[in-house]
PDB file of C-alpha atoms and ligand atoms in Angstrom:
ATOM      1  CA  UNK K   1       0.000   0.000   0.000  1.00 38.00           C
ATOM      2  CA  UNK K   2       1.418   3.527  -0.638  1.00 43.00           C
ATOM      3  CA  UNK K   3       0.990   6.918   0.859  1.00 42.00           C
ATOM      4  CA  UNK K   4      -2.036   7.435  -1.717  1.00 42.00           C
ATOM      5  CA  UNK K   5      -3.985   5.075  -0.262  1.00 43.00           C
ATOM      6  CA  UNK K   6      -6.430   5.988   2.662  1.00 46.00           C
ATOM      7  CA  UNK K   7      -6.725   9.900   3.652  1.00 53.00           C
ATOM      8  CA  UNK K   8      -4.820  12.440   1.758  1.00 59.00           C
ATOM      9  CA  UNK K   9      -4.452  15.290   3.376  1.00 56.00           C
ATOM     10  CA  UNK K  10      -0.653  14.598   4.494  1.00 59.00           C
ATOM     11  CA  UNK K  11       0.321  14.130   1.041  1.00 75.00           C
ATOM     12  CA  UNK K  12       0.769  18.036  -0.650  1.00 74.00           C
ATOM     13  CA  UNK K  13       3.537  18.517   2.030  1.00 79.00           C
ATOM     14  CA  UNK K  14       5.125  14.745   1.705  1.00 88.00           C
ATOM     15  CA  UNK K  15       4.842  15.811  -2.151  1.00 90.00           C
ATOM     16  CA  UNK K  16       6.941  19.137  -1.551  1.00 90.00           C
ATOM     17  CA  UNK K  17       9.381  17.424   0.591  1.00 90.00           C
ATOM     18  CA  UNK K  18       9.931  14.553  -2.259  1.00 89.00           C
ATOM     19  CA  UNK K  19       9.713  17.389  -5.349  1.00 89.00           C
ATOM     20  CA  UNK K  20      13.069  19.157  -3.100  1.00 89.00           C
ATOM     21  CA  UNK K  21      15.065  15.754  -2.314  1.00 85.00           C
ATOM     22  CA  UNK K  22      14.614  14.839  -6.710  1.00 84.00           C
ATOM     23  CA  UNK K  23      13.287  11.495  -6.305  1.00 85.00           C
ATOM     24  CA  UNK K  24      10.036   9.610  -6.167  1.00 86.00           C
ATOM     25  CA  UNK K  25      11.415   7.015  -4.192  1.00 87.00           C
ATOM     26  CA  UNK K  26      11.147   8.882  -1.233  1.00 90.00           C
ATOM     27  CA  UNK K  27       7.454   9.012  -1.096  1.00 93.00           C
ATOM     28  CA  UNK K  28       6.600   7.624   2.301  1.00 95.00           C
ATOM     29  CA  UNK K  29       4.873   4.167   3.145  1.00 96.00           C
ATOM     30  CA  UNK K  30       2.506   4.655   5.330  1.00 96.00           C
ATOM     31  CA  UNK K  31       1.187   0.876   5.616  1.00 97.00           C
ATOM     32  CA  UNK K  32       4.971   0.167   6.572  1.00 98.00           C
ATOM     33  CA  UNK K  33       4.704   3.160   9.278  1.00 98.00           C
ATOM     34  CA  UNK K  34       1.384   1.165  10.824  1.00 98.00           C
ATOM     35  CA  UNK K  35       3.284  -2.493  10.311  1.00 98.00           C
ATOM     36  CA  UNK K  36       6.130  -1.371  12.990  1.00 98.00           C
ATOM     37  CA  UNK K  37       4.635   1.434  15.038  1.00 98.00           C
ATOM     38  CA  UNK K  38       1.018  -0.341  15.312  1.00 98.00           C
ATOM     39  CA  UNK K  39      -0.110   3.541  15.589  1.00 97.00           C
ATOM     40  CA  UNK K  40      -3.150   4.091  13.895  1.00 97.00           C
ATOM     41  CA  UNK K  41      -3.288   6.031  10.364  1.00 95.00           C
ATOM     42  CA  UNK K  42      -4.394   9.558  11.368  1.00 95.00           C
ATOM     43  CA  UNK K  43      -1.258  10.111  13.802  1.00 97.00           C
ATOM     44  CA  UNK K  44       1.446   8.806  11.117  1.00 97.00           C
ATOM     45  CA  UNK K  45      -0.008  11.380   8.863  1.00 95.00           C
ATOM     46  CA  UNK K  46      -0.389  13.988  11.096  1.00 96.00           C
ATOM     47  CA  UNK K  47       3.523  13.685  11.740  1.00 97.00           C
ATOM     48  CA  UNK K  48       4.352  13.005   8.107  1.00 96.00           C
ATOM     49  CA  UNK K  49       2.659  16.704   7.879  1.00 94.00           C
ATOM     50  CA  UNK K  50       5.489  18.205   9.727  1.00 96.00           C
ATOM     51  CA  UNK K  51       8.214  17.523   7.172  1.00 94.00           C
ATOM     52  CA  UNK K  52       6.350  20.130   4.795  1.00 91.00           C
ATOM     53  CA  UNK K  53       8.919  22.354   6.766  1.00 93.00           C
ATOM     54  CA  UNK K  54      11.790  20.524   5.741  1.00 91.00           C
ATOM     55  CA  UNK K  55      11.904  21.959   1.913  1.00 92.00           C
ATOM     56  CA  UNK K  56      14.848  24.038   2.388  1.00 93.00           C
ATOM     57  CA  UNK K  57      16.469  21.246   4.239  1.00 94.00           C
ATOM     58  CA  UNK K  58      15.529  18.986   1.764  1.00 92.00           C
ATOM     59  CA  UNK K  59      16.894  20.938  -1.454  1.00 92.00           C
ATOM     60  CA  UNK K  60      20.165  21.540   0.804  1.00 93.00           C
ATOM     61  CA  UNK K  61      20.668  18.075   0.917  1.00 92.00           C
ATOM     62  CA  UNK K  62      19.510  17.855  -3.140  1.00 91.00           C
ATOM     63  CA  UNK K  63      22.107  20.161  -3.686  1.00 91.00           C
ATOM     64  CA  UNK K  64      25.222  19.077  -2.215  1.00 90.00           C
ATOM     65  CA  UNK K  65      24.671  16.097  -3.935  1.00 88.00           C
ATOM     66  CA  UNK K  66      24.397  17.720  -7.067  1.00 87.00           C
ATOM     67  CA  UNK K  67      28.049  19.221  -6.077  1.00 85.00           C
ATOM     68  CA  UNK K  68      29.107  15.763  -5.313  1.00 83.00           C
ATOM     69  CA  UNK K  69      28.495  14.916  -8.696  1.00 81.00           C
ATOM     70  CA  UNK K  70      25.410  12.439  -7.857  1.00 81.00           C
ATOM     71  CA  UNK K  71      22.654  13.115  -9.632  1.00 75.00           C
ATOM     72  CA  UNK K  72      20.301  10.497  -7.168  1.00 69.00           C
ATOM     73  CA  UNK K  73      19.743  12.147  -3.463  1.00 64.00           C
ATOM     74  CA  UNK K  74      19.784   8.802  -2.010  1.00 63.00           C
ATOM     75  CA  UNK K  75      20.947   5.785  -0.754  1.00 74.00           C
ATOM     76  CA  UNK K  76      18.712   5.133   1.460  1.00 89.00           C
ATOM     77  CA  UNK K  77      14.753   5.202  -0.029  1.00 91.00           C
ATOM     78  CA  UNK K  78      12.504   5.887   3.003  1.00 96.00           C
ATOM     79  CA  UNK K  79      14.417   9.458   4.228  1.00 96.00           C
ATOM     80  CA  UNK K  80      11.053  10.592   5.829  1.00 96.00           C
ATOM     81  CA  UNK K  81       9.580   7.603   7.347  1.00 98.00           C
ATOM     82  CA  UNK K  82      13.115   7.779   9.279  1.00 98.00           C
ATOM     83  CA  UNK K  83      11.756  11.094  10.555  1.00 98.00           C
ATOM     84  CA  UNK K  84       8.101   9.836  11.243  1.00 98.00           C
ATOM     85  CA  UNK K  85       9.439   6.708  13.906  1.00 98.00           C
ATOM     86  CA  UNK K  86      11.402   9.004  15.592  1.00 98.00           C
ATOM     87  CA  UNK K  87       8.452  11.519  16.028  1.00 98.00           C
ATOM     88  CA  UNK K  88       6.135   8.459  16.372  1.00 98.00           C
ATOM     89  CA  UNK K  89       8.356   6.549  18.874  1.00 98.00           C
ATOM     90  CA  UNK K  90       9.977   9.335  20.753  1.00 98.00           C
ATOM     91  CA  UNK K  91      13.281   7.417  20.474  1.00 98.00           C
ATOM     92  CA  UNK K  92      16.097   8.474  22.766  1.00 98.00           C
ATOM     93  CA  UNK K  93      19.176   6.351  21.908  1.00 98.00           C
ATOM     94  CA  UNK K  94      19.212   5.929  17.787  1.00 99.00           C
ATOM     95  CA  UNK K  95      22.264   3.796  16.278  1.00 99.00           C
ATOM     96  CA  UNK K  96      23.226   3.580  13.104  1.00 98.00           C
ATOM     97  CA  UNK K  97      25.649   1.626  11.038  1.00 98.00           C
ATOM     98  CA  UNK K  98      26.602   3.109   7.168  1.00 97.00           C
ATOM     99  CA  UNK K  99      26.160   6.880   6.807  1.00 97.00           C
ATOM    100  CA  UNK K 100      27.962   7.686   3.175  1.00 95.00           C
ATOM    101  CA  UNK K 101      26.879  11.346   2.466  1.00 94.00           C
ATOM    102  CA  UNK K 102      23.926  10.920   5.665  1.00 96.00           C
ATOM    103  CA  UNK K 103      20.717  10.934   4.115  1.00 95.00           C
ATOM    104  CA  UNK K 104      19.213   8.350   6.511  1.00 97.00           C
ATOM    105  CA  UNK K 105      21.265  10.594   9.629  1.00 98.00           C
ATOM    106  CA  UNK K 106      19.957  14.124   8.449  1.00 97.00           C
ATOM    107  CA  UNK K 107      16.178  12.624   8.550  1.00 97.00           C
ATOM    108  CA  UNK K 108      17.010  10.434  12.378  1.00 98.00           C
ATOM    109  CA  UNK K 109      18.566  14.085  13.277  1.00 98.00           C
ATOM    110  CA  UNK K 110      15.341  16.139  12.299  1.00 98.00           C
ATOM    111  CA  UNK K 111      13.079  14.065  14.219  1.00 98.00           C
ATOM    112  CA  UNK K 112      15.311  14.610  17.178  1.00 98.00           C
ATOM    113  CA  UNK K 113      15.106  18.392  16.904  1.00 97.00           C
ATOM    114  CA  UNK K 114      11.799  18.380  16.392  1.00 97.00           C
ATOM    115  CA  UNK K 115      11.458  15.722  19.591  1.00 98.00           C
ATOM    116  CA  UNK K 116      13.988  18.523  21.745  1.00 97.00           C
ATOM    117  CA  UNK K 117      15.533  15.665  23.205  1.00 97.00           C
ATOM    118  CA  UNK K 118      17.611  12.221  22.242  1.00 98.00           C
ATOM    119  CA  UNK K 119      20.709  11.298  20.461  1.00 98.00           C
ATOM    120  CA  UNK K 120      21.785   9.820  17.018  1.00 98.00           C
ATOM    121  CA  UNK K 121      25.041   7.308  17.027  1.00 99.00           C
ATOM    122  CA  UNK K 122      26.576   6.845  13.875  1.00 98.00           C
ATOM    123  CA  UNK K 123      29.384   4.284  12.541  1.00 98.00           C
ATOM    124  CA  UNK K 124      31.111   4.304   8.965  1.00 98.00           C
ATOM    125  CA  UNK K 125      33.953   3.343   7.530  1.00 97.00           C
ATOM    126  CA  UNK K 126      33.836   5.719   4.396  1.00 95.00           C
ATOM    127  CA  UNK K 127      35.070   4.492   0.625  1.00 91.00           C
ATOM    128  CA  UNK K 128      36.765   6.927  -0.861  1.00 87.00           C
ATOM    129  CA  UNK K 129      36.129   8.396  -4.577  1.00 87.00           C
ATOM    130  CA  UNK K 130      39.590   8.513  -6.341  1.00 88.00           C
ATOM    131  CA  UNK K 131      39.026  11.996  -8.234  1.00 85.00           C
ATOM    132  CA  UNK K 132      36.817  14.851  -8.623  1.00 81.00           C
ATOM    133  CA  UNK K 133      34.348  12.894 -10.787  1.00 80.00           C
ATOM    134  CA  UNK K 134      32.657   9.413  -9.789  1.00 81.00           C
ATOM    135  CA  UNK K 135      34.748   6.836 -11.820  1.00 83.00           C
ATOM    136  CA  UNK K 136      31.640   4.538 -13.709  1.00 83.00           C
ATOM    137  CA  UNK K 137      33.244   1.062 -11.628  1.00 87.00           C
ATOM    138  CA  UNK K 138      33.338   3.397  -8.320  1.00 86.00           C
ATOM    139  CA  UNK K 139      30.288   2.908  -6.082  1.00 85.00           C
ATOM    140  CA  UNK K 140      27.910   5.777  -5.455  1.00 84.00           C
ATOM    141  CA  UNK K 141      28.170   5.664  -1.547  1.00 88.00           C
ATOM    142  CA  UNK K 142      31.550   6.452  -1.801  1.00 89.00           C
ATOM    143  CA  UNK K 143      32.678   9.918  -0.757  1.00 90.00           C
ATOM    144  CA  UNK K 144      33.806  12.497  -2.663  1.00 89.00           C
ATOM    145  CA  UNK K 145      37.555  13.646  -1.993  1.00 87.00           C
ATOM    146  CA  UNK K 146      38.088  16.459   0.583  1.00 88.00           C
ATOM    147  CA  UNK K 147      34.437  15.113   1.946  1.00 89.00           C
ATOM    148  CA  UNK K 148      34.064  12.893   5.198  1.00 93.00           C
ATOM    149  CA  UNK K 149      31.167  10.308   5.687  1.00 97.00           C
ATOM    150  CA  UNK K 150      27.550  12.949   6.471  1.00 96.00           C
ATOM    151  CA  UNK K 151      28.983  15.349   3.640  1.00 93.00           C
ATOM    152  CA  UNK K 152      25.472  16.356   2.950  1.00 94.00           C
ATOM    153  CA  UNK K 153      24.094  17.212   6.243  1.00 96.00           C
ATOM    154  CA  UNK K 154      23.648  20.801   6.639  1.00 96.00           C
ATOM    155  CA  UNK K 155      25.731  22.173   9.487  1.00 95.00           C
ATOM    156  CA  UNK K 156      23.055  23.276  11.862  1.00 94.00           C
ATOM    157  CA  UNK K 157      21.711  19.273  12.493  1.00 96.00           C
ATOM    158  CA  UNK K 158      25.017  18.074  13.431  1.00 96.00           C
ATOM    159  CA  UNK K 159      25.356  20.138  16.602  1.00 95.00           C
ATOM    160  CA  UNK K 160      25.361  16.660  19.396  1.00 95.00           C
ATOM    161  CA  UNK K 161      25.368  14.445  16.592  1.00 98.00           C
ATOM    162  CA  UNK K 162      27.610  11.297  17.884  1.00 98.00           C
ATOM    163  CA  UNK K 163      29.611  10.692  14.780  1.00 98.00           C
ATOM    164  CA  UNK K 164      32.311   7.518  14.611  1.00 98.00           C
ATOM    165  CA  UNK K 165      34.324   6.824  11.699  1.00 98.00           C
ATOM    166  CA  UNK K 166      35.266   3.285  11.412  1.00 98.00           C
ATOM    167  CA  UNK K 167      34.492  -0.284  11.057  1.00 98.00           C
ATOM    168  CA  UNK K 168      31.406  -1.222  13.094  1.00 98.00           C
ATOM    169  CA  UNK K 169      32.821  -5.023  13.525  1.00 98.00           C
ATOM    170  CA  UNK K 170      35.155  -2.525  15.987  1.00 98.00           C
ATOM    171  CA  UNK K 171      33.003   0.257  16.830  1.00 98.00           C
ATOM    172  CA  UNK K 172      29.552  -1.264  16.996  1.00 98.00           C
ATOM    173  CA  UNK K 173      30.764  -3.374  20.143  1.00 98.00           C
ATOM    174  CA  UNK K 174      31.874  -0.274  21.977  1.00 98.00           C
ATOM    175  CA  UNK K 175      28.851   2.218  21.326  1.00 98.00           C
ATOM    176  CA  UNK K 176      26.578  -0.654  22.793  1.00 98.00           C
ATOM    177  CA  UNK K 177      28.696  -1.225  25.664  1.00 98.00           C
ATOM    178  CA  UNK K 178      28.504   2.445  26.276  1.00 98.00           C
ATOM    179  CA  UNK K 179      24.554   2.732  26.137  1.00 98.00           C
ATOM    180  CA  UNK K 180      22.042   1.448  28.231  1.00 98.00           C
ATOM    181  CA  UNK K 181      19.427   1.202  25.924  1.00 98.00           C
ATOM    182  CA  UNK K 182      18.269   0.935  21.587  1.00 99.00           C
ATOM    183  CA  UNK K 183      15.320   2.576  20.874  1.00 98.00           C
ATOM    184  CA  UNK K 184      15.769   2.675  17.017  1.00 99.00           C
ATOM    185  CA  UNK K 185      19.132   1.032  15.436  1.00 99.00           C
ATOM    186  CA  UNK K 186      19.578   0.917  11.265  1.00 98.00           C
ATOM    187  CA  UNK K 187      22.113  -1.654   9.703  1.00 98.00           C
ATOM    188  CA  UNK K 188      22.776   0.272   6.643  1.00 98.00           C
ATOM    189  CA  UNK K 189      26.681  -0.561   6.353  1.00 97.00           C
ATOM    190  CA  UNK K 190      27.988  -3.990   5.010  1.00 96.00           C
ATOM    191  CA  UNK K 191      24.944  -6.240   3.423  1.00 96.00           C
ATOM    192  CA  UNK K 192      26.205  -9.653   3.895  1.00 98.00           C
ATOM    193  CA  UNK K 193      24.510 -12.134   6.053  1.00 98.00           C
ATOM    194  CA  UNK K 194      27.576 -12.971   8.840  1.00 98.00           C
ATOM    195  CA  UNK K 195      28.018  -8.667   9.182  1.00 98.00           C
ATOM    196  CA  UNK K 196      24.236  -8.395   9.184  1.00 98.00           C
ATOM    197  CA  UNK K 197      23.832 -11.396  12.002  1.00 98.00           C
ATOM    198  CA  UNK K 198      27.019 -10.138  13.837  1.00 98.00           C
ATOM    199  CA  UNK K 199      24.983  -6.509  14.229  1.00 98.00           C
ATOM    200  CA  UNK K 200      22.113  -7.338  14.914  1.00 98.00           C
ATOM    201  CA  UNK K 201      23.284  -9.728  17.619  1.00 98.00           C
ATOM    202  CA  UNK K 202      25.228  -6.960  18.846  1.00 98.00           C
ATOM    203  CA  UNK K 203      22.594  -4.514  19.686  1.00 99.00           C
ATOM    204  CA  UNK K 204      19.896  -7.034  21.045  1.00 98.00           C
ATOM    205  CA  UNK K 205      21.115  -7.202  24.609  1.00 98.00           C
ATOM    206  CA  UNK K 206      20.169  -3.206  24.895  1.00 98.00           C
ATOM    207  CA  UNK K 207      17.104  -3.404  22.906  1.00 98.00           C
ATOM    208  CA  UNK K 208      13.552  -3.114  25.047  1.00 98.00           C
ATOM    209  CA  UNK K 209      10.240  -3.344  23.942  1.00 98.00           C
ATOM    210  CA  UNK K 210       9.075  -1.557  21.547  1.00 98.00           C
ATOM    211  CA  UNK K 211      12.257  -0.664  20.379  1.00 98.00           C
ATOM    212  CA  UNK K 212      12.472  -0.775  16.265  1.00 98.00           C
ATOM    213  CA  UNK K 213      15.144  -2.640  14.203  1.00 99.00           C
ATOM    214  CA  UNK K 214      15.519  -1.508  10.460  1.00 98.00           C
ATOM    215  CA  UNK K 215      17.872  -3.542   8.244  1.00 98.00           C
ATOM    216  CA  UNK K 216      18.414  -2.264   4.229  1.00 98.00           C
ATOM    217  CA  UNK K 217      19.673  -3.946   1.191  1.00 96.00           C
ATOM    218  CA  UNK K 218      18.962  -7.673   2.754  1.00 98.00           C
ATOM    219  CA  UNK K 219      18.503  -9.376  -0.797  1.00 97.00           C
ATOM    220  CA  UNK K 220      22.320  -9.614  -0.169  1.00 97.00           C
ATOM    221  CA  UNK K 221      21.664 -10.763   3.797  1.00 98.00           C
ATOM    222  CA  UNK K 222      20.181 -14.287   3.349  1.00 97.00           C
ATOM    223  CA  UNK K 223      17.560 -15.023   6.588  1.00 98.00           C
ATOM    224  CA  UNK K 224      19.875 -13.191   8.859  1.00 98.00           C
ATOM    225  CA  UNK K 225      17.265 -10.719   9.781  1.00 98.00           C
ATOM    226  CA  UNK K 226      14.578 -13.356   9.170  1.00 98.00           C
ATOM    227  CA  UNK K 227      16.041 -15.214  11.840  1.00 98.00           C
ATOM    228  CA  UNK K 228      16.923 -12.662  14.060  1.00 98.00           C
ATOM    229  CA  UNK K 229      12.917 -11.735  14.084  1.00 98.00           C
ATOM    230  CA  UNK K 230      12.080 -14.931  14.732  1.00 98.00           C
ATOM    231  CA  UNK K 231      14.244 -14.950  17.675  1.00 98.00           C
ATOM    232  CA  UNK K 232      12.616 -11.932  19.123  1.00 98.00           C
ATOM    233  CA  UNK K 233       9.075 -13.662  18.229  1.00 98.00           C
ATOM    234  CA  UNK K 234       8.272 -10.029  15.799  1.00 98.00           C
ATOM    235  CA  UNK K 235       7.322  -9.706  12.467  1.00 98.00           C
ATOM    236  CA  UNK K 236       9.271  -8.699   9.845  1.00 98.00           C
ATOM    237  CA  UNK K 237       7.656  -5.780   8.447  1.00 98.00           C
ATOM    238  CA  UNK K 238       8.754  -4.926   4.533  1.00 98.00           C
ATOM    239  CA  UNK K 239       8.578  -1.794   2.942  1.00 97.00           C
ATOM    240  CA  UNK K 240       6.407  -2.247  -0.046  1.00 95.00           C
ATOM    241  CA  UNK K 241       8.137  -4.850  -1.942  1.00 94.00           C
ATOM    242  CA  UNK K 242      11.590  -3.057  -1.110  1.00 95.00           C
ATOM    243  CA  UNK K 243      14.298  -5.044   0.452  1.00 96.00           C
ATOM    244  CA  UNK K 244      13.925  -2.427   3.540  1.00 98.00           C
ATOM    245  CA  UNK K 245      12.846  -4.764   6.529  1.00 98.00           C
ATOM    246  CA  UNK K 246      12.218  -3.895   9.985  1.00 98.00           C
ATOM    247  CA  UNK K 247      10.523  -4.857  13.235  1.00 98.00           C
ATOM    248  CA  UNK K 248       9.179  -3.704  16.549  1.00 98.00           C
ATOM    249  CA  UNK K 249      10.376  -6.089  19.478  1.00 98.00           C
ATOM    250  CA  UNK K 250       7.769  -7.308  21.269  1.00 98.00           C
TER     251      UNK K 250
HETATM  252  C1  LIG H 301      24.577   2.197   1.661  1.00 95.39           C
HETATM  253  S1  LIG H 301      25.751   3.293   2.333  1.00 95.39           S
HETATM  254  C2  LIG H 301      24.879   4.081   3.638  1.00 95.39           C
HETATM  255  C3  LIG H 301      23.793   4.994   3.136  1.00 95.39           C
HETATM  256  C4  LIG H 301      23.244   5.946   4.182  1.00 95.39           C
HETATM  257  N1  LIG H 301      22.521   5.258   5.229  1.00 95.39           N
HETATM  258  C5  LIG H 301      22.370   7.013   3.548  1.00 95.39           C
HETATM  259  O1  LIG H 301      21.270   7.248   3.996  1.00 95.39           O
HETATM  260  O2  LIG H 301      22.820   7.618   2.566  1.00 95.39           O
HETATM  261  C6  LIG H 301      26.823   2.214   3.199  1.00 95.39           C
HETATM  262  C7  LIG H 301      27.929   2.889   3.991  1.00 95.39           C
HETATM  263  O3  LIG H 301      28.480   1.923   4.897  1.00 95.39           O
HETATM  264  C8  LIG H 301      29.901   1.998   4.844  1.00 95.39           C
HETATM  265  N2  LIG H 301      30.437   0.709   5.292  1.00 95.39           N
HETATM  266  C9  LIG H 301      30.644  -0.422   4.569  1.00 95.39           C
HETATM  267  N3  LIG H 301      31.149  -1.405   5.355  1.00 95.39           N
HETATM  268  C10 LIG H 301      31.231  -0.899   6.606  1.00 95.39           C
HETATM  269  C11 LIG H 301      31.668  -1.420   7.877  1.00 95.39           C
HETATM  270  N4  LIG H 301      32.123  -2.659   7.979  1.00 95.39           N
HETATM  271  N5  LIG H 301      31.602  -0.608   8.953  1.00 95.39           N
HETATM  272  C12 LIG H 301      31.152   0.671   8.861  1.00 95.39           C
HETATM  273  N6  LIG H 301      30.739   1.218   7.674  1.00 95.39           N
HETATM  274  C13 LIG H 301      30.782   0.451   6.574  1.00 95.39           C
HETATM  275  C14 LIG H 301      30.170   2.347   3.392  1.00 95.39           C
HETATM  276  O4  LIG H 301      31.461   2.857   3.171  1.00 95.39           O
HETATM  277  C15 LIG H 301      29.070   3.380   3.142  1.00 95.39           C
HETATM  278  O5  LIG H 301      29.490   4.651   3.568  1.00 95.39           O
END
C-alpha cells in the first residue's frame, strides 16, 4: 500500500518534501509506518505533515549532492519515514551503522530536533572516490575527496550528533557497551549475512520493547534478519516490496 492510499491530506507537504530531495522514491509508506509502530493512520499522517517544513532542508541536501556529482539524493529510499518513527516513537538512543553522504542521519537528526531531546550514534567506515568525478566502476556511496562520511548534512543538524568513523565489527561493540538502551538502530553498512547477524546480535542485549530494528539492502543478507525476528518472536515488516525490513520487538 502507498501513501495514496487511505486519507490524503498529508500528502501536498510529503509531495513538496519529495519534489526538493529529486526522487520519487522517497514518497513515504505509510502501511509500513502502521506495520512497525502499530499507531493508527491519522497520527502517522499527522507527523508526516510536519516535514512540509523541511523543503529548504531537503533541497540543501539535493544540492550538495548535485556538487558531489550524484545526480540520485539517495541511498537510502525511506528518508522521511526515518523522521516519522522518531516523532512516532519518541526514540532516545538511535544507532546507526553506514552513513555515506547521511541521508538516513539528516532525517534520524530532524526528528530529534523536532522531539527537543535524544541522540543519534553513527558508525562508517567511508570508501573513498579517487578523483573529482565518480569513476563509472566506483560505487555511489563512496565519498567524494576532501568530503568525510555525512557530507550532505547541513551544518546546523550536526550540533550533538555522535559521529564515529570506522568499522562497526570494531566500533559497533563499543557504542553498545557504552549505552544502556536501543530505541531505534539501522544496519545500513555492510549487506552480507555474517556482518548483518554479527549486528544485529550486537545490539539485542540493549534493545527493550518496543524498540524498532531496520535492516536495508537484505537481498544480499540471506535469513539473517529473518532469523533474528524470529528470535525476538516479531514480524518482519517490509517496505512495499523493497528489500527495507524492519521490526518492533515485542
Ligand atoms: C549504503 S551506504 C549508507 C547509506 C546511508 N545510510 C544514507 O542514507 O545515505 C553504506 C555505507 O556503509 C559503509 N560501510 C561499509 N562497510 C562498513 C563497515 N564494515 N563498517 C562501517 N561502515 C561500513 C560504506 O562505506 C558506506 O558509507
Amino acid at each position: 500500500m502507498s501513501a495514496s492510499s487511505g486519507s490524503t491530506r498529508h500528502r501536498a507537504p510529503t509531495d513538496r518534501v519529495v519534489r526538493a530531495l529529486g526522487d520519487r522514491r522517497a514518497v513515504p509508506n505509510i502501511a509500513w509506518l502502521e506495520a512497525l509502530t502499530g499507531r493508527p493512520r491519522r497520527e502517522i499522517e499527522r507527523v508526516l505533515r510536519e516535514c512540509g517544513a523541511f523543503v529548504s532542508v531537503e533541497q540543501s541536501i539535493r544540492a550538495a549532492h548535485l556538487r558531489g556529482g550524484r545526480r540520485f539524493y539517495a541511498q537510502f529510499r525511506a528518508p522521511l519515514e526515518l523522521y516519522a518513527l522518531v516523532r512516532l516513537t519518541g526514540a532516545r538512543e538511535i544507532v546507526e551503522t553506514g552513513v555515506s553522504s547521511g541521508v538516513s542521519s539528516a532525517h534520524f537528526l530532524l526528528g530529534l530536533r523536532r522531539n527537543r531531546r535524544g541522540r543519534l550514534h553513527s558508525i562508517d567506515q567511508p570508501m573513498v572516490q579517487r578523483s573529482t568525478r565518480l569513476a563509472p566502476d566506483e560505487s555511489v556511496v563512496a565519498v567524494p575527496p576532501g568530503a568525510t562520511s555525512g557530507w550532505a548534512v547541513p551544518a546546523p543538524l550536526r550540533r550533538g550528533w555522535d559521529l564515529r568513523i570506522g568499522r562497526s565489527e570494531r566500533l559497533l561493540p563499543r557504542l553498545v557497551a557504552e549505552l544502556d538502551r536501543i530505541d531505534l538502530f539501522l544496519h545500513d553498512s555492510r549487506h552480507t549475512p555474517a556482518h548483518l547477524r554479527f549486528e544485529l546480535d550486537t545490539v539485542r542485549p540493549k534493545l527493550r520493547s518496543g524498540s524498532i530494528v531496520l535492516a536495508d539492502n537484505t537481498t544480499t543478507t540471506g535469513r539473517a534478519f529473518e532469523r533474528f525476528a524470529d528470535r525476538l518472536g516479531a514480524r518482519v515488516a517490509r517496505r512495499g516490496r523493497s528489500d527495507l525490513v524492519g521490526l518492533r520487538v515485542p
